[in-house]
mmCIF file of C-alpha atoms and ligand atoms in Angstrom:
data_model
loop_
_atom_site.group_PDB
_atom_site.id
_atom_site.type_symbol
_atom_site.label_atom_id
_atom_site.label_comp_id
_atom_site.label_asym_id
_atom_site.label_seq_id
_atom_site.Cartn_x
_atom_site.Cartn_y
_atom_site.Cartn_z
ATOM 1 C CA UNK A 726 -23.191 -15.901 -4.510
ATOM 2 C CA UNK A 727 -23.264 -12.351 -3.217
ATOM 3 C CA UNK A 728 -24.411 -9.798 -5.784
ATOM 4 C CA UNK A 729 -21.557 -7.634 -7.042
ATOM 5 C CA UNK A 730 -21.645 -3.959 -6.094
ATOM 6 C CA UNK A 731 -22.142 -1.016 -8.459
ATOM 7 C CA UNK A 732 -19.313 1.499 -8.467
ATOM 8 C CA UNK A 733 -19.234 5.121 -9.539
ATOM 9 C CA UNK A 734 -16.268 5.061 -11.899
ATOM 10 C CA UNK A 735 -15.939 8.840 -11.604
ATOM 11 C CA UNK A 736 -15.225 8.571 -7.893
ATOM 12 C CA UNK A 737 -12.615 5.856 -7.700
ATOM 13 C CA UNK A 738 -10.084 6.603 -4.911
ATOM 14 C CA UNK A 739 -6.815 7.813 -6.452
ATOM 15 C CA UNK A 740 -4.613 6.157 -3.858
ATOM 16 C CA UNK A 741 -5.536 2.842 -2.267
ATOM 17 C CA UNK A 742 -3.227 1.371 0.374
ATOM 18 C CA UNK A 743 -3.628 -2.190 1.593
ATOM 19 C CA UNK A 744 -2.350 -3.961 4.700
ATOM 20 C CA UNK A 745 -2.394 -7.498 3.361
ATOM 21 C CA UNK A 746 -2.874 -9.464 6.556
ATOM 22 C CA UNK A 747 -4.005 -12.989 7.416
ATOM 23 C CA UNK A 748 -1.821 -15.276 5.282
ATOM 24 C CA UNK A 749 -0.620 -17.258 8.286
ATOM 25 C CA UNK A 750 -4.078 -17.751 9.772
ATOM 26 C CA UNK A 751 -5.478 -18.702 6.352
ATOM 27 C CA UNK A 752 -2.894 -21.510 6.175
ATOM 28 C CA UNK A 753 -3.308 -22.572 9.797
ATOM 29 C CA UNK A 754 -7.050 -22.899 9.330
ATOM 30 C CA UNK A 755 -6.316 -25.461 6.613
ATOM 31 C CA UNK A 756 -3.600 -27.282 8.541
ATOM 32 C CA UNK A 757 -0.948 -25.939 6.154
ATOM 33 C CA UNK A 758 2.444 -24.267 6.642
ATOM 34 C CA UNK A 759 2.371 -20.462 6.965
ATOM 35 C CA UNK A 760 4.505 -20.182 3.822
ATOM 36 C CA UNK A 761 1.668 -21.714 1.806
ATOM 37 C CA UNK A 762 -0.543 -18.870 2.963
ATOM 38 C CA UNK A 763 2.074 -16.466 1.673
ATOM 39 C CA UNK A 764 2.159 -18.301 -1.647
ATOM 40 C CA UNK A 765 -1.581 -18.043 -2.172
ATOM 41 C CA UNK A 766 -1.401 -14.462 -0.894
ATOM 42 C CA UNK A 767 1.059 -13.674 -3.686
ATOM 43 C CA UNK A 768 -1.510 -14.891 -6.235
ATOM 44 C CA UNK A 769 -4.031 -12.522 -4.675
ATOM 45 C CA UNK A 770 -1.567 -9.660 -5.190
ATOM 46 C CA UNK A 771 -1.601 -10.287 -8.951
ATOM 47 C CA UNK A 772 -5.390 -10.473 -9.096
ATOM 48 C CA UNK A 773 -5.934 -7.347 -7.008
ATOM 49 C CA UNK A 774 -3.301 -5.422 -8.971
ATOM 50 C CA UNK A 775 -5.011 -6.236 -12.260
ATOM 51 C CA UNK A 776 -8.413 -5.292 -10.858
ATOM 52 C CA UNK A 777 -6.999 -2.000 -9.569
ATOM 53 C CA UNK A 778 -5.704 -1.269 -13.084
ATOM 54 C CA UNK A 779 -9.125 -2.056 -14.561
ATOM 55 C CA UNK A 780 -10.843 0.223 -12.041
ATOM 56 C CA UNK A 781 -8.509 3.128 -12.805
ATOM 57 C CA UNK A 782 -6.859 3.398 -9.404
ATOM 58 C CA UNK A 783 -3.766 5.593 -9.844
ATOM 59 C CA UNK A 784 -1.676 4.438 -6.896
ATOM 60 C CA UNK A 785 -1.819 1.063 -5.190
ATOM 61 C CA UNK A 786 0.466 0.788 -2.163
ATOM 62 C CA UNK A 787 0.821 -2.704 -0.723
ATOM 63 C CA UNK A 788 2.286 -3.402 2.706
ATOM 64 C CA UNK A 789 4.400 -6.387 1.801
ATOM 65 C CA UNK A 790 7.028 -6.628 4.532
ATOM 66 C CA UNK A 791 7.361 -4.375 7.561
ATOM 67 C CA UNK A 792 10.421 -3.319 9.531
ATOM 68 C CA UNK A 793 8.999 -5.405 12.373
ATOM 69 C CA UNK A 794 8.598 -8.466 10.119
ATOM 70 C CA UNK A 795 12.410 -8.882 10.156
ATOM 71 C CA UNK A 796 11.869 -10.322 13.644
ATOM 72 C CA UNK A 797 9.891 -13.299 12.329
ATOM 73 C CA UNK A 798 11.505 -16.760 12.315
ATOM 74 C CA UNK A 799 14.416 -16.828 9.872
ATOM 75 C CA UNK A 800 12.801 -19.596 7.830
ATOM 76 C CA UNK A 801 9.675 -17.501 7.244
ATOM 77 C CA UNK A 802 11.700 -14.414 6.286
ATOM 78 C CA UNK A 803 13.711 -16.506 3.802
ATOM 79 C CA UNK A 804 10.524 -17.959 2.318
ATOM 80 C CA UNK A 805 9.044 -14.459 1.958
ATOM 81 C CA UNK A 806 12.157 -13.137 0.210
ATOM 82 C CA UNK A 807 12.067 -16.085 -2.205
ATOM 83 C CA UNK A 808 8.402 -15.465 -2.980
ATOM 84 C CA UNK A 809 9.051 -11.801 -3.545
ATOM 85 C CA UNK A 810 11.791 -12.601 -6.056
ATOM 86 C CA UNK A 811 9.572 -15.112 -7.807
ATOM 87 C CA UNK A 812 6.553 -12.809 -8.101
ATOM 88 C CA UNK A 813 8.095 -9.613 -9.477
ATOM 89 C CA UNK A 814 6.756 -9.974 -13.004
ATOM 90 C CA UNK A 815 8.093 -7.297 -15.250
ATOM 91 C CA UNK A 816 6.172 -8.600 -18.285
ATOM 92 C CA UNK A 817 2.850 -8.271 -16.478
ATOM 93 C CA UNK A 818 3.700 -4.701 -15.473
ATOM 94 C CA UNK A 819 4.638 -3.841 -19.054
ATOM 95 C CA UNK A 820 1.445 -5.422 -20.364
ATOM 96 C CA UNK A 821 -0.637 -3.356 -17.928
ATOM 97 C CA UNK A 822 1.397 -0.127 -18.326
ATOM 98 C CA UNK A 823 2.141 -0.271 -14.579
ATOM 99 C CA UNK A 824 5.076 1.599 -13.111
ATOM 100 C CA UNK A 825 6.587 -0.367 -10.289
ATOM 101 C CA UNK A 826 8.134 1.221 -7.200
ATOM 102 C CA UNK A 827 9.391 0.189 -3.807
ATOM 103 C CA UNK A 828 9.395 2.206 -0.601
ATOM 104 C CA UNK A 829 11.348 1.158 2.465
ATOM 105 C CA UNK A 830 14.810 0.417 3.724
ATOM 106 C CA UNK A 831 15.725 -1.730 0.734
ATOM 107 C CA UNK A 832 19.409 -1.788 1.660
ATOM 108 C CA UNK A 833 18.404 -4.473 4.154
ATOM 109 C CA UNK A 834 16.995 -6.827 1.491
ATOM 110 C CA UNK A 835 19.132 -9.667 0.125
ATOM 111 C CA UNK A 836 21.128 -8.721 -2.985
ATOM 112 C CA UNK A 837 19.296 -11.069 -5.367
ATOM 113 C CA UNK A 838 15.957 -9.484 -4.441
ATOM 114 C CA UNK A 839 17.317 -5.944 -4.509
ATOM 115 C CA UNK A 840 18.814 -6.446 -7.982
ATOM 116 C CA UNK A 841 15.544 -7.658 -9.442
ATOM 117 C CA UNK A 842 13.553 -4.863 -7.796
ATOM 118 C CA UNK A 843 15.923 -2.177 -9.083
ATOM 119 C CA UNK A 844 15.820 -3.554 -12.641
ATOM 120 C CA UNK A 845 12.074 -3.749 -12.575
ATOM 121 C CA UNK A 846 11.720 -0.196 -11.265
ATOM 122 C CA UNK A 847 14.032 1.077 -13.968
ATOM 123 C CA UNK A 848 12.391 -0.829 -16.816
ATOM 124 C CA UNK A 849 8.854 0.195 -15.852
ATOM 125 C CA UNK A 850 9.620 3.802 -14.918
ATOM 126 C CA UNK A 851 8.303 5.196 -18.214
ATOM 127 C CA UNK A 852 4.955 3.411 -17.931
ATOM 128 C CA UNK A 853 2.144 5.915 -17.575
ATOM 129 C CA UNK A 854 -0.612 3.798 -16.010
ATOM 130 C CA UNK A 855 -1.064 2.806 -12.395
ATOM 131 C CA UNK A 856 1.809 3.066 -9.916
ATOM 132 C CA UNK A 857 2.196 -0.140 -7.975
ATOM 133 C CA UNK A 858 4.189 0.531 -4.835
ATOM 134 C CA UNK A 859 5.451 -2.247 -2.581
ATOM 135 C CA UNK A 860 6.284 -1.225 0.968
ATOM 136 C CA UNK A 861 9.236 -3.463 1.774
ATOM 137 C CA UNK A 862 11.270 -3.329 4.942
ATOM 138 C CA UNK A 863 9.043 -0.316 5.528
ATOM 139 C CA UNK A 864 7.581 1.354 8.572
ATOM 140 C CA UNK A 865 6.306 4.864 9.109
ATOM 141 C CA UNK A 866 8.597 5.420 12.062
ATOM 142 C CA UNK A 867 11.593 4.472 9.887
ATOM 143 C CA UNK A 868 10.389 6.791 7.113
ATOM 144 C CA UNK A 869 9.735 9.743 9.429
ATOM 145 C CA UNK A 870 13.079 9.257 11.159
ATOM 146 C CA UNK A 871 14.841 9.317 7.780
ATOM 147 C CA UNK A 872 12.928 12.417 6.730
ATOM 148 C CA UNK A 873 13.833 14.182 9.967
ATOM 149 C CA UNK A 874 17.490 13.318 9.520
ATOM 150 C CA UNK A 875 17.517 14.703 5.959
ATOM 151 C CA UNK A 876 15.734 17.897 6.948
ATOM 152 C CA UNK A 877 18.106 18.436 9.868
ATOM 153 C CA UNK A 878 21.089 17.920 7.539
ATOM 154 C CA UNK A 879 19.736 20.549 5.140
ATOM 155 C CA UNK A 880 19.259 23.025 7.966
ATOM 156 C CA UNK A 881 22.762 22.334 9.251
ATOM 157 C CA UNK A 882 24.226 22.869 5.775
ATOM 158 C CA UNK A 883 22.417 26.215 5.515
ATOM 159 C CA UNK A 884 20.214 25.007 2.623
ATOM 160 C CA UNK A 885 16.992 25.308 4.568
ATOM 161 C CA UNK A 886 15.732 27.872 7.091
ATOM 162 C CA UNK A 887 14.143 26.533 10.244
ATOM 163 C CA UNK A 888 11.224 28.914 9.767
ATOM 164 C CA UNK A 889 10.605 27.523 6.266
ATOM 165 C CA UNK A 890 9.809 24.030 7.526
ATOM 166 C CA UNK A 891 6.135 23.250 7.091
ATOM 167 C CA UNK A 892 4.071 20.149 6.412
ATOM 168 C CA UNK A 893 5.021 20.289 2.696
ATOM 169 C CA UNK A 894 8.697 20.099 3.672
ATOM 170 C CA UNK A 895 8.000 16.898 5.556
ATOM 171 C CA UNK A 896 5.878 15.483 2.737
ATOM 172 C CA UNK A 897 8.708 16.223 0.284
ATOM 173 C CA UNK A 898 11.132 14.165 2.362
ATOM 174 C CA UNK A 899 8.971 11.061 2.636
ATOM 175 C CA UNK A 900 9.461 7.951 0.533
ATOM 176 C CA UNK A 901 6.054 8.757 -0.992
ATOM 177 C CA UNK A 902 7.033 12.308 -1.978
ATOM 178 C CA UNK A 903 5.726 11.884 -5.535
ATOM 179 C CA UNK A 904 2.382 10.470 -4.472
ATOM 180 C CA UNK A 905 -0.898 11.896 -3.183
ATOM 181 C CA UNK A 906 -2.028 11.025 0.339
ATOM 182 C CA UNK A 907 -3.969 7.803 0.837
ATOM 183 C CA UNK A 908 -7.695 7.999 0.067
ATOM 184 C CA UNK A 909 -8.662 4.510 1.141
ATOM 185 C CA UNK A 910 -6.761 2.229 3.497
ATOM 186 C CA UNK A 911 -7.867 -1.401 3.525
ATOM 187 C CA UNK A 912 -6.757 -3.934 6.137
ATOM 188 C CA UNK A 913 -7.705 -7.562 5.662
ATOM 189 C CA UNK A 914 -7.491 -10.282 8.294
ATOM 190 C CA UNK A 915 -9.654 -8.843 11.052
ATOM 191 C CA UNK A 916 -7.204 -6.673 13.004
ATOM 192 C CA UNK A 917 -8.051 -3.018 13.411
ATOM 193 C CA UNK A 918 -4.662 -1.359 13.616
ATOM 194 C CA UNK A 919 -2.220 0.431 11.329
ATOM 195 C CA UNK A 920 0.924 -1.517 12.289
ATOM 196 C CA UNK A 921 3.271 1.378 11.484
ATOM 197 C CA UNK A 922 1.971 1.859 7.920
ATOM 198 C CA UNK A 923 1.781 5.234 6.143
ATOM 199 C CA UNK A 924 0.836 7.118 9.306
ATOM 200 C CA UNK A 925 1.484 10.570 7.847
ATOM 201 C CA UNK A 926 -0.078 9.734 4.474
ATOM 202 C CA UNK A 927 -3.228 8.293 6.090
ATOM 203 C CA UNK A 928 -3.954 11.431 8.117
ATOM 204 C CA UNK A 929 -7.281 11.798 6.272
ATOM 205 C CA UNK A 930 -7.678 8.353 4.729
ATOM 206 C CA UNK A 931 -10.935 6.457 4.957
ATOM 207 C CA UNK A 932 -10.281 3.235 6.849
ATOM 208 C CA UNK A 933 -11.808 -0.078 5.832
ATOM 209 C CA UNK A 934 -11.295 -3.216 7.902
ATOM 210 C CA UNK A 935 -12.543 -6.629 6.874
ATOM 211 C CA UNK A 936 -12.262 -10.113 8.353
ATOM 212 C CA UNK A 937 -11.366 -11.843 5.072
ATOM 213 C CA UNK A 938 -7.859 -13.273 5.143
ATOM 214 C CA UNK A 939 -5.653 -11.850 2.399
ATOM 215 C CA UNK A 940 -5.473 -15.066 0.290
ATOM 216 C CA UNK A 941 -9.292 -14.925 -0.005
ATOM 217 C CA UNK A 942 -9.496 -11.192 -0.768
ATOM 218 C CA UNK A 943 -10.544 -11.344 -4.421
ATOM 219 C CA UNK A 944 -11.808 -8.759 -6.923
ATOM 220 C CA UNK A 945 -15.401 -8.502 -5.554
ATOM 221 C CA UNK A 946 -13.979 -7.752 -2.090
ATOM 222 C CA UNK A 947 -11.959 -4.851 -3.484
ATOM 223 C CA UNK A 948 -15.024 -3.490 -5.238
ATOM 224 C CA UNK A 949 -16.986 -3.828 -1.990
ATOM 225 C CA UNK A 950 -14.365 -1.786 -0.128
ATOM 226 C CA UNK A 951 -14.497 0.917 -2.805
ATOM 227 C CA UNK A 952 -18.310 0.975 -2.704
ATOM 228 C CA UNK A 953 -18.104 1.494 1.055
ATOM 229 C CA UNK A 954 -15.629 4.348 0.484
ATOM 230 C CA UNK A 955 -17.992 5.931 -2.035
ATOM 231 C CA UNK A 956 -20.745 6.037 0.574
ATOM 232 C CA UNK A 957 -18.717 8.156 2.953
ATOM 233 C CA UNK A 958 -18.532 11.899 3.212
ATOM 234 C CA UNK A 959 -14.993 13.234 3.440
ATOM 235 C CA UNK A 960 -15.279 16.421 5.422
ATOM 236 C CA UNK A 961 -11.656 17.362 6.171
ATOM 237 C CA UNK A 962 -12.747 19.250 9.262
ATOM 238 C CA UNK A 963 -15.585 21.135 7.533
ATOM 239 C CA UNK A 964 -19.294 20.804 8.182
ATOM 240 C CA UNK A 965 -21.474 18.692 5.951
ATOM 241 C CA UNK A 966 -23.169 21.848 4.632
ATOM 242 C CA UNK A 967 -19.827 23.350 3.644
ATOM 243 C CA UNK A 968 -18.850 20.135 1.856
ATOM 244 C CA UNK A 969 -22.118 20.122 -0.103
ATOM 245 C CA UNK A 970 -21.635 23.744 -1.100
ATOM 246 C CA UNK A 971 -18.094 23.010 -2.322
ATOM 247 C CA UNK A 972 -19.392 20.043 -4.337
ATOM 248 C CA UNK A 973 -22.039 22.174 -6.045
ATOM 249 C CA UNK A 974 -19.417 24.775 -6.999
ATOM 250 C CA UNK A 975 -16.941 22.270 -8.412
HETATM 251 C C1 IPE B 1300 0.576 -10.968 6.231
HETATM 252 O O1 IPE B 1300 0.115 -12.149 6.758
HETATM 253 C C2 IPE B 1300 1.876 -11.130 5.488
HETATM 254 C C3 IPE B 1300 3.031 -10.523 6.158
HETATM 255 C C4 IPE B 1300 2.999 -9.847 7.264
HETATM 256 C C5 IPE B 1300 4.324 -10.684 5.516
HETATM 257 P P1 IPE B 1300 0.618 -12.697 8.151
HETATM 258 O O2 IPE B 1300 1.803 -13.559 7.916
HETATM 259 O O3 IPE B 1300 0.819 -11.600 9.120
HETATM 260 O O4 IPE B 1300 -0.611 -13.585 8.583
HETATM 261 P P2 IPE B 1300 -1.234 -13.729 10.022
HETATM 262 O O5 IPE B 1300 -1.553 -12.355 10.526
HETATM 263 O O6 IPE B 1300 -0.202 -14.405 10.868
HETATM 264 O O7 IPE B 1300 -2.458 -14.548 9.820
HETATM 265 C C1 IPE B 1301 1.413 -5.955 8.917
HETATM 266 O O1 IPE B 1301 1.016 -7.234 9.267
HETATM 267 C C2 IPE B 1301 2.560 -6.005 7.940
HETATM 268 C C3 IPE B 1301 2.232 -6.493 6.620
HETATM 269 C C4 IPE B 1301 1.047 -6.820 6.174
HETATM 270 C C5 IPE B 1301 3.346 -6.592 5.719
HETATM 271 P P1 IPE B 1301 1.538 -7.913 10.596
HETATM 272 O O2 IPE B 1301 0.888 -9.225 10.682
HETATM 273 O O3 IPE B 1301 3.013 -7.903 10.653
HETATM 274 O O4 IPE B 1301 0.991 -6.913 11.700
HETATM 275 P P2 IPE B 1301 0.792 -7.110 13.252
HETATM 276 O O5 IPE B 1301 2.106 -7.612 13.786
HETATM 277 O O6 IPE B 1301 -0.293 -8.113 13.461
HETATM 278 O O7 IPE B 1301 0.398 -5.770 13.768
HETATM 279 MG MG1 MG B 1302 -0.393 -10.692 10.466
#
């Protein structure tokens, strides 16, 4: 077995976002139905969430169902909604002091799912540990369109001056308004694309792509991604020398 990596616990990314991809191919490879891949994938969500809590990640944002995923076969969408309902475990969140949130166009979700999500968000809202955020019926283009509409409405109502609009205004109108930008974006399943996920929030994220299908992405894989992140230099447009100088001062 591969030796586990050493992590610097003082430099854990605050916000990790994951595009959990590859459930269907994982199942196909085994001659199983796609929905079985989703089932095992849901188990992985629990394991990765608990590992993220142990590592001290503050925000874990999981791409669970995209705006575009509504176009999948009806049977698959129904199976995914059922799984979602089944796997929202309030007790586990309470045990881990996790506050649970959802971002996305949740009005589109079936009522039984929506009801459970809302209850769970409410009951865990006072928890002070990690924020677990599911992106559901979410896409960046949807989010940015909504933000634009709200900003335009405020300008029209005279509550906001056109000249006062800056990048903070936009940030404050996103579904992630209470969260820091993404530090590390992980995509499993081999594709190297963002698929309409957190485009604004990933402006300076470190990107990590791996071939492992989501159902096989276990705790050591998460630690490997974080170790990779810790080996990178985040320059934010500066030179390496400037970054080093800033690090010495801080
Ligand atoms: C990710 O796995 C889960 C969702 C998008 C809901 P996929 O279902 O996309 O799996 P692949 O990409 O077909 O293997
Ligand atoms: C992205 O995966 C969405 C989620 C993981 C929820 P997809 O499988 O839908 O992405 P594409 O279609 O391959 O880009
Ligand atoms: Mg996919």
